[in-house]
mmCIF file of C-alpha atoms and ligand atoms in Angstrom:
data_model
loop_
_atom_site.group_PDB
_atom_site.id
_atom_site.type_symbol
_atom_site.label_atom_id
_atom_site.label_comp_id
_atom_site.label_asym_id
_atom_site.label_seq_id
_atom_site.Cartn_x
_atom_site.Cartn_y
_atom_site.Cartn_z
ATOM 1 C CA MET A 1 -0.060 0.058 0.136
ATOM 2 C CA GLY A 2 3.049 2.402 0.714
ATOM 3 C CA LEU A 3 2.711 5.512 2.808
ATOM 4 C CA SER A 4 0.498 7.961 0.742
ATOM 5 C CA GLU A 5 -2.621 7.452 2.473
ATOM 6 C CA TYR A 6 -0.779 7.897 5.816
ATOM 7 C CA GLN A 7 0.735 11.147 4.535
ATOM 8 C CA ARG A 8 -2.672 12.475 2.972
ATOM 9 C CA LYS A 9 -4.285 12.124 6.192
ATOM 10 C CA ARG A 10 -1.955 14.056 8.213
ATOM 11 C CA ARG A 11 -0.349 17.838 8.425
ATOM 12 C CA PHE A 12 3.011 17.311 9.483
ATOM 13 C CA ALA A 13 3.545 21.025 10.204
ATOM 14 C CA VAL A 14 1.153 20.596 12.939
ATOM 15 C CA THR A 15 1.246 17.076 14.178
ATOM 16 C CA PRO A 16 4.573 15.558 15.915
ATOM 17 C CA GLU A 17 3.864 12.203 14.306
ATOM 18 C CA PRO A 18 6.636 11.085 11.838
ATOM 19 C CA ALA A 19 6.562 12.112 8.041
ATOM 20 C CA GLY A 20 7.704 8.721 7.046
ATOM 21 C CA LYS A 21 9.327 10.119 3.640
ATOM 22 C CA ARG A 22 9.284 6.930 2.331
ATOM 23 C CA ALA A 23 9.105 3.176 3.161
ATOM 24 C CA GLY A 24 12.028 2.111 5.207
ATOM 25 C CA ARG A 25 14.525 -0.516 4.030
ATOM 26 C CA ARG A 26 15.172 -3.669 5.999
ATOM 27 C CA ARG A 27 18.380 -3.586 7.746
ATOM 28 C CA LYS A 28 17.784 -6.065 10.434
ATOM 29 C CA LYS A 29 16.812 -9.802 10.267
ATOM 30 C CA THR A 30 14.145 -9.226 12.966
ATOM 31 C CA LEU A 31 10.835 -7.704 12.186
ATOM 32 C CA ALA A 32 9.189 -5.152 14.743
ATOM 33 C CA PHE A 33 5.847 -4.961 16.170
ATOM 34 C CA VAL A 34 4.377 -2.534 18.195
ATOM 35 C CA VAL A 35 0.989 -1.878 19.997
ATOM 36 C CA GLN A 36 -0.064 1.807 20.531
ATOM 37 C CA LYS A 37 -2.818 2.449 23.023
ATOM 38 C CA HIS A 38 -4.499 5.691 21.412
ATOM 39 C CA ARG A 39 -7.146 7.658 23.237
ATOM 40 C CA ALA A 40 -8.615 9.461 20.171
ATOM 41 C CA SER A 41 -12.353 9.924 19.850
ATOM 42 C CA GLN A 42 -12.763 6.680 20.884
ATOM 43 C CA LEU A 43 -10.072 4.464 22.895
ATOM 44 C CA HIS A 44 -8.408 1.750 20.525
ATOM 45 C CA TYR A 45 -5.133 -0.417 20.592
ATOM 46 C CA ASP A 46 -3.143 0.069 17.291
ATOM 47 C CA PHE A 47 -1.533 -3.076 16.443
ATOM 48 C CA ARG A 48 1.223 -2.777 13.766
ATOM 49 C CA LEU A 49 3.538 -5.237 12.213
ATOM 50 C CA GLU A 50 6.468 -4.579 10.329
ATOM 51 C CA TRP A 51 6.207 -5.897 6.804
ATOM 52 C CA ASN A 52 7.792 -4.809 3.523
ATOM 53 C CA GLY A 53 9.368 -1.509 4.960
ATOM 54 C CA VAL A 54 6.228 -0.329 6.411
ATOM 55 C CA LEU A 55 3.951 -0.947 9.449
ATOM 56 C CA LEU A 56 0.758 -3.097 8.533
ATOM 57 C CA SER A 57 -1.668 -1.466 11.073
ATOM 58 C CA TRP A 58 -4.953 -2.439 12.415
ATOM 59 C CA ALA A 59 -6.998 -0.816 14.878
ATOM 60 C CA VAL A 60 -8.109 -2.892 17.806
ATOM 61 C CA PRO A 61 -10.963 -1.231 19.914
ATOM 62 C CA LYS A 62 -11.003 -3.501 22.696
ATOM 63 C CA GLY A 63 -7.115 -4.226 22.540
ATOM 64 C CA PRO A 64 -5.473 -7.911 22.222
ATOM 65 C CA SER A 65 -6.808 -10.580 24.686
ATOM 66 C CA LEU A 66 -4.720 -13.303 25.981
ATOM 67 C CA ASP A 67 -7.667 -15.517 26.084
ATOM 68 C CA PRO A 68 -8.013 -17.984 23.070
ATOM 69 C CA SER A 69 -11.738 -17.954 23.348
ATOM 70 C CA VAL A 70 -12.063 -14.388 22.718
ATOM 71 C CA LYS A 71 -11.885 -12.905 19.126
ATOM 72 C CA ARG A 72 -11.060 -9.232 19.112
ATOM 73 C CA LEU A 73 -12.117 -7.204 16.387
ATOM 74 C CA ALA A 74 -9.295 -5.728 14.217
ATOM 75 C CA MET A 75 -9.977 -2.969 11.543
ATOM 76 C CA GLN A 76 -7.164 -2.649 9.053
ATOM 77 C CA VAL A 77 -6.081 0.785 8.678
ATOM 78 C CA GLU A 78 -3.558 2.641 6.314
ATOM 79 C CA ASP A 79 0.431 1.633 6.549
ATOM 80 C CA HIS A 80 2.366 3.529 9.091
ATOM 81 C CA PRO A 81 6.148 4.487 8.479
ATOM 82 C CA LEU A 82 8.361 2.221 10.539
ATOM 83 C CA GLU A 83 9.612 5.321 12.630
ATOM 84 C CA TYR A 84 5.777 5.630 13.795
ATOM 85 C CA ALA A 85 6.796 2.463 16.326
ATOM 86 C CA ALA A 86 8.724 4.888 18.693
ATOM 87 C CA PHE A 87 5.864 7.372 18.691
ATOM 88 C CA GLU A 88 4.355 8.318 21.917
ATOM 89 C CA GLY A 89 2.733 11.620 22.682
ATOM 90 C CA ILE A 90 0.266 14.096 21.694
ATOM 91 C CA ILE A 91 -1.622 14.343 18.245
ATOM 92 C CA PRO A 92 -3.080 17.820 18.332
ATOM 93 C CA ALA A 93 -6.742 18.213 19.132
ATOM 94 C CA GLY A 94 -8.529 18.631 15.614
ATOM 95 C CA GLU A 95 -5.806 16.705 13.699
ATOM 96 C CA TYR A 96 -6.338 13.208 12.207
ATOM 97 C CA GLY A 97 -6.399 10.804 15.270
ATOM 98 C CA GLY A 98 -6.155 13.648 17.630
ATOM 99 C CA GLY A 99 -5.443 12.438 21.362
ATOM 100 C CA THR A 100 -3.018 10.576 23.266
ATOM 101 C CA VAL A 101 -0.998 7.673 22.046
ATOM 102 C CA MET A 102 1.132 5.469 24.392
ATOM 103 C CA VAL A 103 3.727 2.702 23.349
ATOM 104 C CA TRP A 104 1.588 0.032 25.225
ATOM 105 C CA ASP A 105 3.849 -3.058 23.919
ATOM 106 C CA ARG A 106 6.592 -3.636 21.525
ATOM 107 C CA GLY A 107 8.871 -6.340 20.287
ATOM 108 C CA THR A 108 9.472 -8.770 17.548
ATOM 109 C CA TRP A 109 7.380 -10.767 15.580
ATOM 110 C CA THR A 110 8.076 -14.015 13.484
ATOM 111 C CA PRO A 111 5.841 -15.180 10.673
ATOM 112 C CA GLU A 112 4.214 -18.804 11.202
ATOM 113 C CA SER A 113 2.559 -18.386 7.649
ATOM 114 C CA PRO A 114 5.291 -19.663 5.190
ATOM 115 C CA ASP A 115 4.297 -16.666 2.687
ATOM 116 C CA VAL A 116 3.365 -13.541 4.396
ATOM 117 C CA ASP A 117 2.256 -11.791 1.232
ATOM 118 C CA ALA A 118 -0.054 -14.916 0.238
ATOM 119 C CA ALA A 119 -1.480 -15.017 3.839
ATOM 120 C CA LEU A 120 -2.549 -11.373 3.730
ATOM 121 C CA ARG A 121 -4.030 -11.964 0.572
ATOM 122 C CA THR A 122 -6.095 -15.175 1.579
ATOM 123 C CA GLY A 123 -6.578 -13.198 5.092
ATOM 124 C CA GLU A 124 -5.193 -15.672 7.440
ATOM 125 C CA LEU A 125 -1.981 -14.837 8.975
ATOM 126 C CA LYS A 126 -0.248 -17.005 11.752
ATOM 127 C CA PHE A 127 2.768 -15.509 13.622
ATOM 128 C CA THR A 128 4.548 -15.159 17.057
ATOM 129 C CA LEU A 129 4.779 -12.213 19.099
ATOM 130 C CA ASP A 130 7.919 -11.614 21.330
ATOM 131 C CA GLY A 131 6.964 -8.445 23.190
ATOM 132 C CA GLU A 132 6.951 -7.385 26.794
ATOM 133 C CA LYS A 133 3.121 -7.973 27.278
ATOM 134 C CA LEU A 134 2.296 -10.007 24.290
ATOM 135 C CA SER A 135 4.096 -13.321 23.251
ATOM 136 C CA GLY A 136 3.279 -16.662 21.817
ATOM 137 C CA SER A 137 1.236 -17.666 18.893
ATOM 138 C CA TRP A 138 -1.495 -15.360 17.408
ATOM 139 C CA ILE A 139 -3.730 -15.161 14.340
ATOM 140 C CA LEU A 140 -5.428 -12.518 12.280
ATOM 141 C CA VAL A 141 -8.251 -13.773 10.093
ATOM 142 C CA ARG A 142 -10.214 -11.508 7.815
ATOM 143 C CA THR A 143 -13.848 -11.554 8.199
ATOM 144 C CA ARG A 144 -16.536 -10.915 5.393
ATOM 145 C CA GLY A 145 -17.338 -7.427 6.603
ATOM 146 C CA TYR A 146 -15.895 -4.161 5.690
ATOM 147 C CA SER A 147 -15.247 -1.491 8.107
ATOM 148 C CA SER A 148 -16.926 2.047 7.563
ATOM 149 C CA ARG A 149 -14.080 3.435 9.416
ATOM 150 C CA GLY A 150 -10.862 4.236 7.784
ATOM 151 C CA GLY A 151 -12.205 4.631 4.169
ATOM 152 C CA ALA A 152 -13.766 2.552 1.522
ATOM 153 C CA GLY A 153 -12.427 -1.095 1.224
ATOM 154 C CA ARG A 154 -10.904 -1.501 4.451
ATOM 155 C CA SER A 155 -11.262 -4.935 5.876
ATOM 156 C CA THR A 156 -12.206 -6.150 9.130
ATOM 157 C CA TRP A 157 -10.123 -8.995 10.721
ATOM 158 C CA LEU A 158 -10.067 -10.535 14.055
ATOM 159 C CA LEU A 159 -7.050 -10.952 16.312
ATOM 160 C CA ILE A 160 -7.128 -14.331 18.241
ATOM 161 C CA LYS A 161 -4.560 -15.525 20.625
ATOM 162 C CA HIS A 162 -3.554 -19.232 20.024
ATOM 163 C CA ARG A 163 -3.653 -21.667 22.822
ATOM 164 C CA ASP A 164 -0.134 -22.006 24.324
ATOM 165 C CA GLU A 165 1.895 -21.159 27.439
ATOM 166 C CA ALA A 166 1.372 -17.422 26.788
ATOM 167 C CA ALA A 167 -2.392 -17.967 26.663
ATOM 168 C CA SER A 168 -4.084 -16.552 29.749
ATOM 169 C CA ARG A 169 -7.576 -15.597 31.215
ATOM 170 C CA LYS A 170 -5.824 -12.389 32.592
ATOM 171 C CA ASP A 171 -7.087 -9.143 31.524
ATOM 172 C CA VAL A 172 -3.874 -7.625 30.200
ATOM 173 C CA ALA A 173 -5.389 -4.292 29.162
ATOM 174 C CA GLU A 174 -6.356 -4.035 32.769
ATOM 175 C CA THR A 175 -3.466 -5.193 34.549
ATOM 176 C CA ALA A 176 -0.683 -3.966 32.326
ATOM 177 C CA PRO A 177 -1.972 -0.507 31.266
ATOM 178 C CA ARG A 178 1.289 1.605 31.301
ATOM 179 C CA SER A 179 3.755 2.437 28.553
ATOM 180 C CA VAL A 180 6.630 -0.091 27.790
ATOM 181 C CA VAL A 181 8.870 2.976 27.182
ATOM 182 C CA SER A 182 8.074 5.456 29.816
ATOM 183 C CA ARG A 183 6.141 3.354 32.369
ATOM 184 C CA ARG A 184 3.359 6.322 32.188
ATOM 185 C CA LEU A 185 -0.344 6.061 31.993
ATOM 186 C CA LEU A 186 -2.219 7.898 29.258
ATOM 187 C CA ALA A 187 -3.032 10.853 31.829
ATOM 188 C CA GLU A 188 0.457 10.989 32.677
ATOM 189 C CA ILE A 189 1.572 11.317 28.908
ATOM 190 C CA ALA A 190 -1.201 13.905 28.527
ATOM 191 C CA TRP A 191 -0.276 15.835 31.742
ATOM 192 C CA GLN A 192 3.441 16.038 30.881
ATOM 193 C CA GLU A 193 3.002 16.585 26.888
ATOM 194 C CA GLY A 194 0.333 19.284 27.065
ATOM 195 C CA GLY A 195 -2.692 17.125 26.023
ATOM 196 C CA ASP A 196 -6.072 16.704 27.066
ATOM 197 C CA VAL A 197 -5.587 14.947 30.697
ATOM 198 C CA LYS A 198 -9.310 14.221 31.295
ATOM 199 C CA LYS A 199 -9.909 12.562 28.026
ATOM 200 C CA ALA A 200 -6.704 10.795 28.083
ATOM 201 C CA ALA A 201 -7.450 9.449 31.762
ATOM 202 C CA ALA A 202 -10.872 8.216 30.487
ATOM 203 C CA GLY A 203 -8.561 5.465 28.828
ATOM 204 C CA ASP A 204 -6.549 4.678 32.048
ATOM 205 C CA PRO A 205 -7.942 2.061 34.423
ATOM 206 C CA ALA A 206 -9.861 3.926 37.320
ATOM 207 C CA ALA A 207 -7.736 1.830 40.070
ATOM 208 C CA GLU A 208 -4.448 3.191 38.583
ATOM 209 C CA LEU A 209 -5.619 6.937 38.736
ATOM 210 C CA ARG A 210 -6.991 6.438 42.314
ATOM 211 C CA LYS A 211 -3.344 5.419 43.283
ATOM 212 C CA LEU A 212 -2.027 8.731 41.449
ATOM 213 C CA VAL A 213 -4.744 10.759 43.283
ATOM 214 C CA ARG A 214 -3.755 9.296 46.727
ATOM 215 C CA ASN A 215 0.034 9.709 45.822
ATOM 216 C CA PRO A 216 0.660 12.454 43.281
ATOM 217 C CA ALA A 217 4.306 12.237 44.035
ATOM 218 C CA ALA A 218 4.458 9.054 41.971
ATOM 219 C CA VAL A 219 3.691 10.665 38.604
ATOM 220 C CA THR A 220 6.290 9.211 36.499
ATOM 221 C CA ALA A 221 8.994 11.413 35.707
ATOM 222 C CA GLN A 222 9.487 12.208 31.915
ATOM 223 C CA LYS A 223 10.995 15.375 30.368
ATOM 224 C CA ARG A 224 8.766 17.283 28.135
ATOM 225 C CA ARG A 225 9.790 16.527 24.691
ATOM 226 C CA ARG A 226 8.241 19.118 22.445
ATOM 227 C CA LYS A 227 6.015 22.272 23.329
ATOM 228 C CA PRO A 228 2.701 22.877 21.827
ATOM 229 C CA SER A 229 3.979 26.240 21.085
ATOM 230 C CA VAL A 230 5.776 24.706 18.006
ATOM 231 C CA TRP A 231 2.482 23.360 16.777
ATOM 232 C CA LYS A 232 0.822 26.837 16.859
ATOM 233 C CA SER A 233 3.900 28.594 15.294
ATOM 234 C CA ASN A 234 3.423 26.609 12.264
ATOM 235 C CA ARG A 235 -0.391 26.600 12.182
ATOM 236 C CA ALA A 236 -0.548 30.174 11.143
ATOM 237 C CA GLY A 237 1.164 29.550 7.783
ATOM 238 C CA SER A 238 -1.054 26.687 6.831
HETATM 239 MN MN1 LIG B 1 -5.328 4.822 16.187
#
């Protein structure tokens, strides 16, 4: 698919997301995966697999489940640049996907399907994840339906955990809600980077937020990376 749709949807003078000038070249033997928790108009988890120099991307409203009896809806969205895997921060309000983004999990993936391109065409991709929260064997299966979100022809998939040692009834979204790169909650990311804290907090488990309220000194330390004024100064010219 390439990155043209990704680039068309975003104004890089305004959003701090990477422009991804071209699809990346594969330098290493491993393939990356990332799951970004994204509090946009709706909370969802963006599940991304490196393939052919881009990140194939699916929006998973409820997030991945470790329980093999649970099938999670995964709507395919536009390919993202490889650099996007490192993006954690604020997409300004009013921009495409405006809200708070957290790197919820990351690691490497290994195809189990012998021919990934063929598996994507037929709509049944088997793979192993080696991340901090997600591991073991998984499958993405395309359903007949099409998503109204994300443009015409976007396909709807199901993300399902295979039965193995990494399978669990534990609700990983609830028990492991923090960023794997900064250990922050969504509310902490929004607070420190000038986002909408109240909106972000609606995506955090209530029990974690109560702990913060009882002990505000526990807010995870993180330097401010980019000031909102940068976006505003660029906005004038667009
Ligand atoms: Mn998203």
